[in-house]
Amino acid sequence: MRLVVIGAEAAGLSAAARARRLDPSLDITVLEKTPHVSYGACGLPYFIEGQVRSLEELTVYPVEYFARERNIKVRTNCEVVAISHPRREVTLSGGERVRYDKLIVTTGARRDLSALRGAGQPHVFTMDTWAAAEKLKQFLADRRPRRAAILGAGYLGMEAAEALRTQGLEVTVYQKSGDVLRRQDPWLTKLVAAHLERCRVRLLLNAPAGSVPESDLVIVACLYRPNTLLAAEAGIETGRTGAIRVTERMETNLHSVYAAGDCAEANHLVTGRPVWMPLGTTASKMGRVAGAGAAGARERFPGITGTSIVRVCGLGVGLTGLSEHQAGKEGFDAVSVQIEARDKARYFRGVPVSVQLTADRRTGRLLGGAVVGEQGVAGRTNVISAALTSRMTVDEFENLDLAYAPPFSKVWDPLLIGAQQLAKLLH
Amino acid sequence: MRLVVIGAEAAGLSAAARARRLDPSLDITVLEKTPHVSYGACGLPYFIEGQVRSLEELTVYPVEYFARERNIKVRTNCEVVAISHPRREVTLSGGERVRYDKLIVTTGARRDLSALRGAGQPHVFTMDTWAAAEKLKQFLADRRPRRAAILGAGYLGMEAAEALRTQGLEVTVYQKSGDVLRRQDPWLTKLVAAHLERCRVRLLLNAPAGSVPESDLVIVACLYRPNTLLAAEAGIETGRTGAIRVTERMETNLHSVYAAGDCAEANHLVTGRPVWMPLGTTASKMGRVAGAGAAGARERFPGITGTSIVRVCGLGVGLTGLSEHQAGKEGFDAVSVQIEARDKARYFRGVPVSVQLTADRRTGRLLGGAVVGEQGVAGRTNVISAALTSRMTVDEFENLDLAYAPPFSKVWDPLLIGAQQLAKLLH
């Protein structure tokens, strides 16, 4: 039985590893179009920033590891240009054909710069791949640009802004819409905008988006799309998000063909509808399930709560579930509160943490949350995510038994203060 | 309508404040036997350690605040010596009688040193109250003891050990049983013991417990009991734990009499049975519900997952739910895993975090967890607590959508790695 995996990043390698573990007899080949495999692309902004000194530091496993330790063939510089499912084979750019019995598509996502005027200029970069980061780092060293324009105030835009600000550049972030981090949340936008201003990063909202602005250096951190061309040509269906439609076993519409990672949709646990939120953790989880399926096991990926976290010039911003506006668009009778509270006693260097919680007025169900602060952001965001996963109501959330001791927290955690305020609006 | 509250710490003052908010017309009196109200007793170890410079820093609200801002009479140095429920009155030590329509008992907990030989000596202290901490601090300054013996390896014993070690003393902790932190968990005991050894704190397990050991200074951090004498004499029933039995509305067996805080039992959400786990957060939550009840509202306190956190010489130890041994005693077919994993990438100063997860083999339900490490302990413990609250299975837990970005976490959070390992044992 031959398993072919297209793509050797988080999803593809998780899939291959899982399949191997479940079926030692599978013949597994992973085809990767670039020379690089198994590196944490999420770490690229920190390479630009200087925290990561070399790209090799981001490599989790060297390419030899897979053949030697896991009996997985990983072929780099192997671009798949066509999938012929009736013949159960893929064609590589050199013309070679590789046969499969099971196929896992992890083609990821890409920037579509076709509609962006001026994108072809040599001072315009993306930051998504090893090669792109390497080129950008070289440009910074050679040309010493003074001003940078970042297109997009999503998480990559925020990471790029921090990285370049740390490198001493004057940074302007251009965002087409009126809000940041794709959250449609005026409260969050205001918090983030104020913090960027304190860090002397310019944020231009509702900015014109058709062409590259005047600057010494431009980073494109928008126009991100699921990379589904290959799949679409092979008859693999995409959903309303534009990403590949999959079952909870990561099956596509073609028998024996799975998809996982940034090219695929995921079920949103709050809305019950498919969404496209390309993130490394989701990709790894999807990959495991796809790999299990290809090896004949029946695992499932229930979906995501839409959790993300980003550092914005030292400030942690954690998001999960839906914002009030997003919840309203999904048909909920949404209501939100925002509170700010110290996370620890003053004598333990407690700092203010902002918490936003959103619920459905009709059912009291928690729908989403945001946590913003210098510390304790990931843990609190994750507590909200766990609550969303089990469809907790605000009343249940308000009574959560959270760990308390002065070096770690206050008697009333900011999460519980937020829940108390929200409960008042519901009763 | 007259509401009398006995005790002016977390539970009592939360109760009074909640009752006032819900019923502006209530006549509310809080009777406190000591001169001190509304201080965070949990901060006392950090006063001994030196992190908190004066006890006044621990005061949340000064006593005047309650009369002035909340229309709540708080009377200090007022010890209640009897409750006569048939007459709806309490008697103070001076003989004065105070009438009530509703009564809330928050008499807390106390050390019962009656069976401890040598406990009356002047170098033997507790660390539970303002007065005790003041005396101890004075003793440290006046006598400059070189060696300290701490009786009990519960959370207060651990906090006392850290405080006195920081003050430069040679510290020995004596624990009657063979384990620490009342967890009956050899893995945890081993981790904590090894860390104490690195910090040059001696831990003697299975130590004789009948008398005070030879030392310059002795801290009694064991023999803690619910303070129910007053209640028992008035006919208020206690449960099998020795603490006051309450409903989820914090009602006692006597009509119009509520109990809350360290003197009361709480429902354990994992076992469904009452337990006695005196902690500040639980006390505050219980107080709110008791206060609401006394004001005629019908709120409920569903219970606790048994979450606690303690700093042991710089190491965070978070516990929630049941250990494997405890789960076995409660009739579960318990199985545990322990893993150690880095919490962040090396380039973001990631450190190892140990995670233990326990589940029921029959149902796959998660029953408890422990998190030990230098950072990220509270947040992860709280995620497990939230999962326990909603009776999550290991399979559900394994798929939690946790926040990931390199400054905050790894793609596979230690919690998820633990869940994957545990899932393997269950399938």
XYZ file of N, CA and C in Angstrom, chain B residues 239-336:
294
model
N -20.797 17.610 58.057
C -20.800 16.417 57.212
C -19.688 15.461 57.597
N -19.436 14.473 56.740
C -18.416 13.464 57.065
C -17.019 14.053 57.077
N -16.839 15.224 56.467
C -15.518 15.854 56.452
C -15.258 16.629 57.741
N -16.287 16.810 58.555
C -16.140 17.615 59.762
C -16.500 19.073 59.548
N -16.669 19.479 58.306
C -17.069 20.861 58.012
C -18.594 20.936 57.902
N -19.106 22.157 57.896
C -20.562 22.344 57.884
C -21.141 21.869 56.553
N -22.186 21.078 56.657
C -22.866 20.562 55.466
C -23.776 21.652 54.915
N -23.650 21.916 53.627
C -24.463 22.971 53.010
C -25.084 22.476 51.717
N -26.164 23.116 51.316
C -26.736 22.864 49.997
C -25.979 23.694 48.976
N -26.357 23.560 47.708
C -25.655 24.360 46.695
C -26.049 25.834 46.791
N -27.027 26.134 47.633
C -27.332 27.549 47.911
C -26.670 28.011 49.209
N -25.819 27.171 49.772
C -25.074 27.455 51.003
C -25.985 27.506 52.238
N -27.133 26.850 52.159
C -28.031 26.745 53.305
C -27.543 25.638 54.229
N -27.615 25.862 55.524
C -27.349 24.802 56.490
C -28.673 24.096 56.793
N -28.640 23.179 57.747
C -29.894 22.499 58.126
C -30.866 23.432 58.849
N -30.373 24.566 59.359
C -31.262 25.507 60.046
C -31.798 26.533 59.057
N -33.091 26.751 59.111
C -33.727 27.695 58.206
C -33.137 29.101 58.390
N -32.859 29.764 57.306
C -32.318 31.134 57.318
C -30.878 31.239 57.817
N -30.234 30.103 57.990
C -28.824 30.129 58.404
C -27.974 29.520 57.278
N -27.001 30.301 56.837
C -26.113 29.897 55.756
C -24.708 29.723 56.304
N -23.899 28.942 55.618
C -22.480 28.860 55.965
C -21.671 28.965 54.687
N -20.470 29.511 54.789
C -19.621 29.695 53.607
C -18.171 29.778 54.038
N -17.286 29.467 53.114
C -15.860 29.613 53.371
C -15.238 28.380 53.999
N -14.138 28.595 54.712
C -13.322 27.490 55.206
C -14.010 26.620 56.252
N -15.147 27.062 56.784
C -15.865 26.230 57.751
C -16.847 25.277 57.068
N -17.005 25.397 55.754
C -18.061 24.653 55.060
C -17.511 23.645 54.056
N -18.305 22.646 53.779
C -17.975 21.672 52.744
C -18.275 22.255 51.364
N -17.686 21.647 50.344
C -18.050 21.993 48.965
C -18.254 20.697 48.198
N -19.079 20.761 47.188
C -19.306 19.609 46.330
C -18.119 19.446 45.378
N -17.562 18.243 45.323
C -16.463 18.000 44.377
C -17.064 17.583 43.044
N -16.757 18.341 42.005
C -17.412 18.126 40.709
C -16.984 16.827 40.037
N -15.833 16.294 40.427
C -15.389 15.040 39.791
C -16.053 13.838 40.456
N -16.149 13.872 41.781
C -16.701 12.715 42.496
C -18.185 12.887 42.814
N -18.661 14.129 42.816
C -20.040 14.389 43.226
C -20.236 14.272 44.732
N -19.132 14.211 45.481
C -19.241 14.077 46.930
C -18.701 15.319 47.638
N -19.199 15.597 48.844
C -18.699 16.772 49.564
C -17.256 16.576 50.027
N -16.480 17.630 49.923
C -15.098 17.611 50.401
C -14.844 18.877 51.212
N -13.743 18.846 51.946
C -13.321 20.047 52.662
C -11.975 20.468 52.117
N -11.983 21.537 51.322
C -10.736 22.066 50.765
C -10.749 23.573 50.973
N -10.284 24.009 52.133
C -10.379 25.436 52.473
C -9.424 26.280 51.634
N -9.975 27.104 50.737
C -9.160 27.960 49.869
C -9.880 29.285 49.651
N -9.092 30.313 49.430
C -9.641 31.666 49.331
C -10.622 31.893 48.199
N -10.343 31.316 47.032
C -11.259 31.521 45.902
C -12.610 30.869 46.177
N -12.557 29.653 46.697
C -13.799 28.943 46.996
C -14.591 29.713 48.043
N -13.895 30.198 49.059
C -14.555 30.966 50.117
C -15.276 32.182 49.538
N -14.625 32.880 48.632
C -15.241 34.076 48.048
C -16.473 33.709 47.228
N -16.375 32.639 46.450
C -17.523 32.224 45.629
C -18.689 31.790 46.511
N -18.370 30.986 47.530
C -19.412 30.548 48.468
C -20.061 31.748 49.152
N -19.247 32.702 49.570
C -19.763 33.886 50.256
C -20.775 34.625 49.398
N -20.437 34.799 48.139
C -21.363 35.483 47.225
C -22.720 34.790 47.174
N -22.698 33.466 47.085
C -23.946 32.708 46.967
C -24.735 32.767 48.282
N -24.013 32.664 49.398
C -24.688 32.761 50.699
C -25.318 34.146 50.855
N -24.590 35.177 50.466
C -25.104 36.543 50.567
C -26.324 36.747 49.685
N -26.280 36.166 48.481
C -27.427 36.260 47.581
C -28.635 35.569 48.213
N -28.397 34.398 48.781
C -29.485 33.653 49.419
C -30.111 34.450 50.558
N -29.248 35.044 51.390
C -29.748 35.820 52.524
C -30.551 37.038 52.055
N -30.221 37.516 50.848
C -30.951 38.661 50.301
C -32.167 38.225 49.491
N -32.451 36.936 49.506
C -33.677 36.460 48.864
C -33.508 36.010 47.425
N -32.292 36.077 46.895
C -32.065 35.608 45.522
C -31.720 34.116 45.557
N -31.855 33.467 44.426
C -31.595 32.036 44.401
C -30.407 31.741 43.492
N -29.211 31.926 44.026
C -28.025 31.584 43.253
C -27.509 30.242 43.744
N -26.574 29.676 42.985
C -26.036 28.398 43.417
C -24.525 28.328 43.202
N -23.907 27.514 44.048
C -22.480 27.254 43.923
C -22.336 25.781 43.559
N -22.052 25.497 42.279
C -22.084 24.096 41.849
C -21.010 23.245 42.501
N -19.855 23.857 42.845
C -18.803 23.083 43.494
C -17.436 23.381 42.932
N -16.504 22.528 43.309
C -15.099 22.763 42.957
C -14.524 21.542 42.239
N -13.473 21.797 41.488
C -12.721 20.680 40.921
C -11.521 20.348 41.816
N -11.373 21.092 42.899
C -10.243 20.846 43.793
C -8.946 21.390 43.236
N -9.022 22.592 42.666
C -7.847 23.208 42.054
C -7.036 23.973 43.087
N -5.725 23.796 43.062
C -4.873 24.615 43.921
C -3.549 24.838 43.207
N -2.849 25.844 43.663
C -1.529 26.112 43.099
C -0.661 26.609 44.235
N 0.596 26.223 44.213
C 1.506 26.684 45.262
C 2.890 26.860 44.641
N 3.591 27.861 45.134
C 4.967 28.039 44.702
C 5.861 27.354 45.712
N 6.686 26.430 45.250
C 7.612 25.697 46.125
C 9.025 26.130 45.743
N 9.588 27.055 46.522
C 10.931 27.557 46.224
C 11.092 27.885 44.736
N 10.189 28.685 44.213
C 10.293 29.150 42.826
C 9.620 28.251 41.805
N 9.293 27.038 42.202
C 8.657 26.095 41.276
C 7.140 26.156 41.437
N 6.424 26.308 40.342
C 4.969 26.309 40.402
C 4.425 24.894 40.387
N 3.495 24.614 41.291
C 2.855 23.297 41.342
C 1.342 23.520 41.316
N 0.716 23.127 40.226
C -0.732 23.277 40.083
C -1.399 21.914 40.105
N -2.455 21.794 40.891
C -3.155 20.518 41.032
C -4.637 20.734 40.810
N -5.273 19.774 40.173
C -6.735 19.859 40.033
C -7.321 18.468 39.892
N -8.551 18.313 40.332
C -9.191 17.002 40.276
C -8.496 16.009 41.190
N -8.433 14.774 40.753
C -7.914 13.694 41.588
C -6.598 13.158 41.047
N -5.729 12.710 41.960
C -4.566 11.939 41.537
C -5.035 10.510 41.243
N -4.155 9.715 40.658
C -4.523 8.337 40.325
C -4.970 7.577 41.579
N -4.209 7.730 42.657
C -4.540 7.024 43.885
C -5.886 7.486 44.453
N -6.071 8.788 44.470
C -7.350 9.325 44.970
C -8.511 8.844 44.108
N -8.312 8.819 42.802
C -9.367 8.372 41.898
C -9.701 6.903 42.149
N -8.659 6.098 42.380
C -8.884 4.683 42.681
C -9.728 4.521 43.931
N -9.417 5.311 44.947
C -10.182 5.224 46.195
C -11.643 5.643 46.007
N -11.891 6.479 44.996
C -13.262 6.922 44.735
C -14.006 5.958 43.804
N -13.348 4.850 43.472
C -14.045 3.832 42.692
C -13.839 3.919 41.187
N -12.966 4.826 40.763
C -12.674 4.886 39.328
C -11.604 3.852 38.972
N -11.595 3.440 37.721
C -10.526 2.577 37.205
C -9.463 3.517 36.633
N -8.651 4.040 37.526
C -7.807 5.190 37.180
C -6.518 4.802 36.477
N -6.137 5.622 35.525
C -4.868 5.446 34.825
C -4.261 6.840 34.610
N -2.935 6.933 34.753
C -2.253 8.235 34.663
C -1.087 8.185 33.697
